Amino acid sequence: MIERTRDFEDRVKVLGWTNQMPELMMSHHLIISKAGGATVQEAIAARIPMIVNQVIPGQEEGNAELIWRCGLGAIAEKNKEVAELSKTLRPSRRQWNEWRANLKKVSRPDAARDIAELILEEADHDRPVARR
């Protein structure tokens, strides 16, 4: 892959495993990836449209369906489609803007904090009242 993208080094960077995904997602406009659960959920939280280029049968099918049904990106059946979709997003931002608007509707980036606060609030109500 790195060899195939050498001519595009100014625009394309192939990454292996990284612990910098949140930062990368927040600093880019599009992610092209397989439909892995963590990646899809992080992309939704970061409100970054996604082009899925691989779907592993099982759980990833549901992730791809979520992206398709909610209009959060596109599913590319073949590698050529990834390039075609990427090219169409550049001159006409209408599709990209639509995906971003849909992401804003479903994204809950503070969900973990909100759940923790709810649990703590409920735990406070369940405490026995101290007797004097």
Short mmCIF file of C-alpha atoms in Angstrom, two decimals:
data_model
loop_
_atom_site.label_atom_id
_atom_site.label_comp_id
_atom_site.label_asym_id
_atom_site.label_seq_id
_atom_site.Cartn_x
_atom_site.Cartn_y
_atom_site.Cartn_z
CA MET A 1 0.00 0.00 0.00
CA ILE A 2 2.76 2.46 0.90
CA GLU A 3 4.52 1.74 -2.39
CA ARG A 4 1.30 2.32 -4.37
CA THR A 5 0.71 5.73 -2.76
CA ARG A 6 4.31 7.00 -3.02
CA ASP A 7 3.40 9.42 -5.84
CA PHE A 8 0.76 11.00 -3.60
CA GLU A 9 2.83 11.49 -0.43
CA ASP A 10 1.76 15.13 -0.24
CA ARG A 11 -1.92 14.06 0.02
CA VAL A 12 -1.98 10.46 1.24
CA LYS A 13 -0.51 8.97 4.39
CA VAL A 14 -0.96 5.29 5.10
CA LEU A 15 -1.09 4.56 8.81
CA GLY A 16 -0.80 1.32 10.67
CA TRP A 17 -2.06 0.87 14.20
CA THR A 18 -2.13 4.10 16.19
CA ASN A 19 -3.35 5.30 19.57
CA GLN A 20 -4.04 8.73 18.08
CA MET A 21 -7.41 7.95 16.44
CA PRO A 22 -9.48 10.58 18.28
CA GLU A 23 -7.00 13.31 17.31
CA LEU A 24 -6.79 12.08 13.72
CA MET A 25 -10.56 11.91 13.36
CA MET A 26 -11.07 15.38 14.80
CA SER A 27 -8.50 16.86 12.40
CA HIS A 28 -9.73 15.30 9.14
CA HIS A 29 -12.83 15.54 6.96
CA LEU A 30 -13.34 11.91 5.94
CA ILE A 31 -12.36 8.45 7.08
CA ILE A 32 -12.01 5.43 4.82
CA SER A 33 -12.00 2.24 6.83
CA LYS A 34 -13.56 -1.14 7.41
CA ALA A 35 -16.80 -1.17 9.38
CA GLY A 36 -15.25 -2.11 12.73
CA GLY A 37 -17.37 -1.31 15.78
CA ALA A 38 -14.92 0.99 17.56
CA THR A 39 -14.02 2.86 14.37
CA VAL A 40 -17.64 3.41 13.37
CA GLN A 41 -18.64 4.62 16.83
CA GLU A 42 -15.61 6.93 17.11
CA ALA A 43 -16.37 8.34 13.64
CA ILE A 44 -19.95 9.03 14.69
CA ALA A 45 -18.80 10.70 17.92
CA ALA A 46 -16.28 12.81 15.97
CA ARG A 47 -18.94 13.59 13.36
CA ILE A 48 -16.66 12.54 10.53
CA PRO A 49 -18.29 10.99 7.44
CA MET A 50 -17.09 7.51 6.60
CA ILE A 51 -16.56 5.52 3.45
CA VAL A 52 -16.57 1.85 4.36
CA ASN A 53 -14.32 -0.21 2.12
CA GLN A 54 -14.67 -3.57 3.86
CA VAL A 55 -17.40 -5.30 5.85
CA ILE A 56 -16.56 -8.47 7.74
CA PRO A 57 -19.68 -10.67 8.05
CA GLY A 58 -21.30 -10.56 11.45
CA GLN A 59 -21.18 -7.46 13.65
CA GLU A 60 -19.68 -5.26 10.94
CA GLU A 61 -22.73 -5.80 8.75
CA GLY A 62 -24.82 -3.97 11.33
CA ASN A 63 -22.27 -1.15 11.52
CA ALA A 64 -22.32 -0.74 7.74
CA GLU A 65 -26.13 -0.78 7.76
CA LEU A 66 -26.14 1.95 10.43
CA ILE A 67 -23.94 4.15 8.25
CA TRP A 68 -26.10 3.51 5.19
CA ARG A 69 -29.54 3.86 6.84
CA CYS A 70 -28.66 7.01 8.79
CA GLY A 71 -26.85 8.59 5.84
CA LEU A 72 -23.54 8.95 7.69
CA GLY A 73 -21.35 7.95 4.76
CA ALA A 74 -21.17 5.38 2.01
CA ILE A 75 -20.44 1.71 1.54
CA ALA A 76 -18.05 0.92 -1.29
CA GLU A 77 -18.53 -2.54 -2.74
CA LYS A 78 -15.27 -2.38 -4.71
CA ASN A 79 -12.02 -0.48 -4.23
CA LYS A 80 -12.67 1.57 -7.37
CA GLU A 81 -15.80 2.92 -5.71
CA VAL A 82 -13.73 4.38 -2.86
CA ALA A 83 -11.76 6.50 -5.32
CA GLU A 84 -14.91 7.52 -7.19
CA LEU A 85 -16.72 8.51 -3.99
CA SER A 86 -13.70 10.47 -2.77
CA LYS A 87 -13.47 12.36 -6.07
CA THR A 88 -17.15 13.32 -6.06
CA LEU A 89 -16.95 14.71 -2.53
CA ARG A 90 -14.30 17.25 -3.45
CA PRO A 91 -15.96 19.32 -6.19
CA SER A 92 -19.48 19.04 -4.79
CA ARG A 93 -19.67 19.27 -1.02
CA ARG A 94 -23.44 18.71 -1.00
CA GLN A 95 -23.14 15.00 -0.19
CA TRP A 96 -20.47 15.60 2.47
CA ASN A 97 -22.57 18.36 4.08
CA GLU A 98 -25.58 16.04 4.11
CA TRP A 99 -23.56 13.32 5.85
CA ARG A 100 -22.30 15.85 8.41
CA ALA A 101 -25.84 17.09 9.13
CA ASN A 102 -26.98 13.49 9.65
CA LEU A 103 -24.02 12.81 11.94
CA LYS A 104 -24.93 15.82 14.05
CA LYS A 105 -28.42 14.33 14.57
CA VAL A 106 -27.15 10.96 15.87
CA SER A 107 -23.80 11.83 17.43
CA ARG A 108 -23.60 11.86 21.21
CA PRO A 109 -19.91 12.53 21.93
CA ASP A 110 -20.60 13.14 25.64
CA ALA A 111 -22.70 10.00 26.09
CA ALA A 112 -20.25 8.25 28.45
CA ARG A 113 -20.07 11.30 30.73
CA ASP A 114 -23.84 11.73 30.65
CA ILE A 115 -24.36 8.07 31.61
CA ALA A 116 -21.82 8.33 34.43
CA GLU A 117 -23.57 11.43 35.78
CA LEU A 118 -26.95 9.67 35.63
CA ILE A 119 -25.57 6.67 37.51
CA LEU A 120 -24.00 8.88 40.18
CA GLU A 121 -27.23 10.83 40.56
CA GLU A 122 -29.22 7.61 40.95
CA ALA A 123 -26.67 6.27 43.43
CA ASP A 124 -27.10 9.41 45.54
CA HIS A 125 -30.85 8.77 45.72
CA ASP A 126 -30.34 5.17 46.84
CA ARG A 127 -28.09 6.02 49.80
CA PRO A 128 -29.69 5.49 53.19
CA VAL A 129 -30.44 8.71 54.99
CA ALA A 130 -27.99 9.24 57.85
CA ARG A 131 -29.67 9.19 61.25
CA ARG A 132 -28.75 11.69 63.92
#
